[in-house]
Amino acid sequence: MVDEADVVVVGAGLAGLQCARSLRDRGIHAVVVESGDRPGGRVRTDLVDGFRCDRGFQLLNPAYPAVHRHVDVAALDLRRFGRGVVVAREGGQAVVADPLRHPTLLAATLRSGYVRPTELARLGAWLAPALGPVPRLLAGPDRSRAESLDAGRVTGHLRREVLEPFLAGVLAEDDGSTSVTFVRLLLRSFVRATPGVPALGMQALADQLAEGVDVRLCTRATEVRPGSEVVTDAGTLRARAVVVATDAVDAGDLLAIATPSMKGLRTWWFAADHSPAQATFLRVDGRGPQAGPVVNTAVLTAVAPGYAPRGQHLVQATTLMTGARDEHAVRRQLAELWSVDTGPWGLVTVHDVDRALPRQPAPLDVRRPVDLGGGLFVAGDHRDTGSIQGALVSGARTAHAVAVALGRPA
Ligand SMILES: Cc1cc2nc3c(=O)[nH]c(=O)nc-3n(C[C@H](O)[C@H](O)[C@H](O)COP(=O)(O)OP(=O)(O)OC[C@H]3O[C@@H](n4cnc5c(N)ncnc54)[C@H](O)[C@@H]3O)c2cc1C
């Protein structure tokens, strides 16, 4: 059976959903085929015994311009994290917090030893391009983040014990290989707003974007043929244009194009009867990888109580996929990070996301071509930047290219 549509979009991640929405705004109907049983792709929430476990701990930053443009953030009831981090180090813990948002932590932040004038000045100079106009940032020289920090002589404790552990979780790498331009784009958003999670999980973001979109769930595209035909396990769809909006690896397979490889993250979700902390800060380990595999941990319920059944608390711990998969080591490190006995914590679930983020080495290519010719288009974070911002931009940008090709660019 051949089903007809204006446009077929393969993949109901944020890029595919935004693409379909932007097409709809132009009066073009898109059918979205999605192999999974929910929309959202990498932005999903599993309900496990009443706990809301995002499929990989992640945060929504309302400062992303595309979020501002396409998402009704107020409707998500965003619960924001604290503006700072708690750092575990030899002999104790330290807090580094934004004094404007957390004035009561000013003294503790100054006492932390991380706020030293020379390194702070160097870090400020290194960060400065992130705070100027984006076109200038994109046009500037690019290199790996490690080389860039070395060149800026940001070499002290603040880098080693705070910035790098924090970035490892955000970038899914601890080898410093990511483009510094991308890192500055990310930090720009962190400076402008405090990220958080929707009160009822990241799935709320995907569900909002999926509203009114014609998504066919549990439908896998197995082949994309010339002439804008998509063969799926539920039949063949013929359209005037096809957009492949999968992750980089699936796009490479379906379209036989070169795409970046991807980096993985593993999230451990634990249930606790007692909250290990009321603070809403992310915790990182400043003692280096030898301290254990956890790159960051947070009490989700301190930020968004709806993530757990009443009276329960939910703690996430993120490790790189390259780290050891050893629950004992994770629990031991968490006991040190939270200063509690983690033995009684129940393991709710573990999310292994082998393909969390596309690799983004320097030079960063933020606008890869989306029109492959012959009615075939490609969208996804790997075409723009590996982030919620990048996925949304990519979806909207590809919709524009499709509309132009169909003669309806308005
Ligand atoms: C653990 C983790 C933490 C993250 N943290 C952050 C963060 O804090 N901030 C941030 O901005 N970003 C973060 N990200 C990145 C962000 O989630 C992604 O960049 C974004 O969601 C990518 O969206 P996408 O639509 O490009 O791709 P995807 O979400 O991968 O969507 C692709 C969709 O295509 C479907 N599909 C694939 N093949 C087929 C097929 N053959 N037929 C039909 N359907 C198919 C998939 O099932 C999927 O639904 C994180 C990601 C992960 C995994």
XYZ file of N, CA and C and ligand atoms in Angstrom, residues 9-18 32-44 54-61 64 67 169-172 182 186 190 195-196 202 205 216-224 230-233 244-251 254 262-267 318-319 351-358 379-383 385-392 394-395, ligand 1:
344
model
N 8.486 12.999 7.425
C 9.632 13.240 8.300
C 9.929 11.922 9.011
N 11.168 11.501 8.975
C 11.561 10.262 9.668
C 12.183 10.659 11.008
N 11.501 10.351 12.108
C 12.036 10.648 13.438
C 11.262 11.745 14.138
N 10.702 11.407 15.309
C 9.952 12.396 16.103
C 10.761 12.850 17.304
N 12.060 13.100 17.101
C 12.855 13.806 18.103
C 12.508 15.292 17.978
N 13.228 16.123 18.718
C 12.900 17.553 18.697
C 13.049 18.145 17.304
N 14.060 17.689 16.562
C 14.273 18.244 15.216
C 13.118 17.872 14.293
N 12.715 16.599 14.300
C 11.621 16.163 13.431
C 10.312 16.831 13.806
N 10.063 16.944 15.114
C 8.810 17.569 15.557
C 8.780 19.044 15.177
N 9.903 19.732 15.404
C 9.918 21.165 15.065
C 9.820 21.367 13.560
N 4.930 12.272 10.366
C 6.183 11.930 11.031
C 6.143 10.451 11.414
N 7.090 9.685 10.910
C 7.156 8.273 11.314
C 8.242 8.119 12.376
N 7.902 7.432 13.435
C 8.798 7.324 14.590
C 8.870 5.860 15.019
N 10.093 5.349 15.113
C 10.238 3.935 15.476
C 9.897 3.676 16.946
N 10.053 4.683 17.796
C 9.762 4.500 19.219
C 8.275 4.578 19.527
N 7.953 4.320 20.812
C 6.540 4.323 21.201
C 6.090 5.645 21.816
N 7.000 6.618 21.887
C 6.654 7.976 22.348
C 7.431 8.952 21.482
N 6.914 10.180 21.339
C 7.729 11.183 20.655
C 8.821 11.696 21.595
N 9.851 12.307 21.038
C 10.872 12.964 21.870
C 12.300 12.524 21.589
N 12.465 11.307 21.062
C 13.827 10.848 20.781
C 14.654 10.813 22.048
N 15.729 11.583 22.063
C 16.614 11.593 23.230
C 16.010 12.380 24.400
N 14.889 13.059 24.153
C 14.216 13.792 25.232
C 12.969 13.007 25.632
N 13.161 12.109 26.587
C 12.053 11.257 27.021
C 12.118 11.060 28.525
N 14.287 10.758 33.463
C 14.556 11.208 32.101
C 15.535 10.238 31.457
N 15.353 10.028 30.168
C 16.198 9.004 29.534
C 17.577 9.585 29.267
N 18.292 9.676 30.365
C 19.557 10.395 30.435
C 19.284 11.748 31.060
N 19.968 12.012 32.194
C 19.783 13.302 32.888
C 20.115 14.435 31.939
N 19.194 15.338 31.770
C 19.492 16.522 30.973
C 18.654 17.692 31.411
N 19.081 18.876 30.979
C 18.472 20.110 31.433
C 17.993 20.942 30.248
N 16.946 21.688 30.493
C 16.440 22.617 29.484
C 16.889 24.016 29.865
N 17.571 24.671 28.939
C 18.019 26.033 29.221
C 17.093 27.018 28.511
N 18.231 29.361 25.579
C 18.434 28.973 24.173
C 17.479 29.789 23.300
N 14.531 27.851 21.986
C 13.538 27.497 23.011
C 12.608 28.684 23.216
N 30.435 16.208 32.034
C 29.055 15.724 31.996
C 28.239 16.404 30.922
N 28.503 17.675 30.709
C 27.719 18.440 29.730
C 28.094 18.041 28.300
N 29.384 17.735 28.090
C 29.871 17.454 26.733
C 30.042 15.965 26.461
N 29.884 15.140 27.482
C 30.054 13.682 27.357
C 31.462 13.311 26.899
N 31.889 25.711 20.413
C 30.657 25.108 20.924
C 30.563 25.285 22.438
N 27.571 27.131 24.587
C 26.845 26.535 25.719
C 26.953 27.418 26.959
N 24.405 29.336 29.720
C 24.430 29.170 31.178
C 24.570 30.525 31.880
N 19.351 26.770 33.866
C 18.566 25.663 33.327
C 17.779 24.925 34.404
N 16.849 24.125 33.938
C 16.034 23.350 34.873
C 15.378 22.188 34.161
N 11.277 15.751 31.438
C 11.636 16.310 30.129
C 10.646 15.904 29.037
N 8.414 18.478 27.437
C 8.888 19.298 26.316
C 8.535 18.616 24.995
N 3.229 9.048 13.586
C 2.888 7.612 13.553
C 3.955 6.854 14.346
N 3.562 6.488 15.558
C 4.517 5.839 16.462
C 4.744 4.385 16.076
N 5.780 3.793 16.608
C 6.121 2.377 16.381
C 6.184 2.068 14.890
N 6.675 3.011 14.119
C 6.773 2.847 12.670
C 8.208 3.170 12.253
N 8.941 2.144 11.854
C 10.358 2.331 11.511
C 10.534 2.487 10.014
N 11.240 3.509 9.601
C 11.612 3.646 8.183
C 12.776 2.699 7.917
N 12.626 1.872 6.927
C 13.703 0.922 6.631
C 14.486 1.331 5.390
N 13.884 2.197 4.573
C 14.566 2.616 3.341
C 14.001 3.956 2.876
N 14.873 4.803 2.396
C 14.427 6.050 1.762
C 14.829 5.948 0.296
N 9.294 6.565 1.216
C 9.841 6.029 2.466
C 9.200 4.674 2.720
N 10.027 3.664 2.766
C 9.516 2.328 3.069
C 9.576 2.160 4.584
N 8.443 1.797 5.173
C 8.430 1.565 6.623
C 7.934 0.144 6.897
N 8.048 -0.266 8.135
C 7.551 -1.609 8.459
C 6.023 -1.646 8.505
N 14.898 13.308 6.731
C 15.399 12.312 7.681
C 15.900 13.076 8.910
N 15.156 12.946 10.017
C 15.460 13.711 11.245
C 15.808 12.750 12.373
N 16.715 11.851 12.092
C 17.175 10.891 13.102
C 18.479 11.411 13.707
N 19.104 10.618 14.568
C 20.416 11.035 15.051
C 21.455 10.789 13.948
N 22.697 11.185 14.235
C 23.730 11.160 13.197
C 23.962 9.750 12.650
N 23.964 8.759 13.528
C 24.294 7.398 13.084
C 23.195 6.847 12.176
N 21.930 6.992 12.597
C 20.830 6.493 11.767
C 20.743 7.263 10.447
N 21.014 8.558 10.493
C 20.972 9.353 9.251
C 22.045 8.861 8.288
N 20.687 5.560 6.807
C 19.528 5.673 5.901
C 19.876 6.423 4.613
N 29.277 9.471 17.617
C 28.582 10.014 18.786
C 29.221 9.546 20.089
N 28.934 10.304 21.143
C 29.485 10.003 22.479
C 28.344 9.582 23.391
N 28.647 8.722 24.360
C 27.581 8.180 25.193
C 27.618 8.656 26.643
N 26.455 8.597 27.272
C 26.309 8.902 28.694
C 25.464 7.826 29.359
N 25.790 7.547 30.611
C 24.993 6.580 31.380
C 24.452 7.306 32.611
N 23.145 7.158 32.847
C 22.562 7.797 34.039
C 22.019 6.733 34.979
N 25.499 10.644 36.807
C 25.867 10.481 35.397
C 27.321 10.047 35.280
N 27.560 9.069 34.407
C 28.933 8.664 34.086
C 29.097 8.699 32.570
N 20.020 4.229 32.638
C 19.845 4.532 31.214
C 21.204 4.576 30.522
N 21.404 3.674 29.604
C 22.615 3.693 28.786
C 22.271 4.353 27.464
N 22.813 5.519 27.225
C 22.558 6.190 25.944
C 23.885 6.246 25.191
N 24.109 5.235 24.372
C 25.375 5.161 23.613
C 25.535 6.348 22.682
N 24.381 6.809 22.199
C 24.409 7.906 21.215
C 23.733 9.126 21.825
N 24.440 9.767 22.763
C 23.859 10.926 23.461
C 24.092 12.212 22.678
N 25.316 12.405 22.210
C 25.680 13.672 21.563
C 26.624 13.406 20.392
N 26.458 14.155 19.297
C 27.432 14.012 18.204
C 28.774 14.619 18.618
N 17.771 16.549 8.790
C 17.707 17.452 9.950
C 18.244 16.692 11.167
N 18.432 17.408 12.252
C 18.898 16.760 13.488
C 20.019 17.584 14.106
N 20.304 17.308 15.388
C 21.310 18.120 16.080
C 22.678 18.041 15.403
N 22.947 16.945 14.681
C 24.251 16.803 14.024
C 24.410 17.741 12.833
N 23.329 18.385 12.394
C 23.443 19.372 11.295
C 23.751 20.759 11.849
N 23.993 22.096 16.155
C 24.832 21.842 17.332
C 24.183 20.751 18.169
N 24.986 20.000 18.888
C 24.494 18.877 19.673
C 23.835 19.341 20.958
N 22.588 19.775 20.816
C 21.869 20.324 21.969
C 20.399 20.455 21.597
N 19.602 20.752 22.595
C 18.177 21.025 22.352
C 18.059 22.218 21.404
N 18.882 23.228 21.648
C 18.909 24.398 20.748
C 19.210 23.958 19.321
N 20.244 23.149 19.159
C 20.653 22.736 17.815
C 19.573 21.928 17.113
N 18.907 21.038 17.856
C 17.858 20.205 17.249
C 16.684 21.070 16.788
N 16.294 22.028 17.630
C 15.149 22.886 17.257
C 15.493 23.770 16.059
N 17.686 23.180 13.787
C 17.805 22.327 12.616
C 16.427 22.002 12.027
N 15.464 21.677 12.907
C 14.117 21.366 12.427
C 13.501 22.541 11.691
C 21.811 11.860 28.320
C 21.667 13.099 27.487
C 21.865 14.334 28.080
C 21.714 15.484 27.313
N 21.816 16.701 27.928
C 21.470 17.809 27.252
C 21.360 19.047 27.935
O 21.491 19.130 29.161
N 21.065 20.157 27.191
C 20.875 20.081 25.844
O 20.617 21.108 25.219
N 20.957 18.906 25.168
C 21.226 17.768 25.850
N 21.255 16.581 25.212
C 21.162 16.562 23.743
C 19.737 16.700 23.212
O 18.852 15.866 23.916
C 19.768 16.295 21.738
O 20.708 17.117 21.078
C 18.440 16.439 21.026
O 17.388 15.886 21.760
C 18.547 15.752 19.661
O 17.304 15.768 18.992
P 17.174 15.216 17.501
O 15.761 15.404 17.103
O 18.225 15.822 16.646
O 17.526 13.670 17.563
P 16.830 12.427 18.387
O 16.326 12.926 19.687
O 17.855 11.376 18.382
O 15.595 12.037 17.490
C 15.695 11.124 16.420
C 14.427 10.290 16.393
O 14.455 9.478 15.213
C 13.928 8.203 15.530
N 14.405 7.250 14.532
C 15.683 6.853 14.314
N 15.742 5.993 13.262
C 14.469 5.876 12.805
C 13.876 5.128 11.724
N 14.627 4.377 10.925
N 12.529 5.227 11.536
C 11.774 6.020 12.359
N 12.275 6.735 13.391
C 13.618 6.661 13.595
C 14.428 7.952 16.934
O 13.661 6.953 17.600
C 14.284 9.331 17.561
O 13.016 9.491 18.155
C 21.401 15.400 25.933
C 21.211 14.151 25.348
C 21.321 13.018 26.125
C 21.025 11.685 25.496
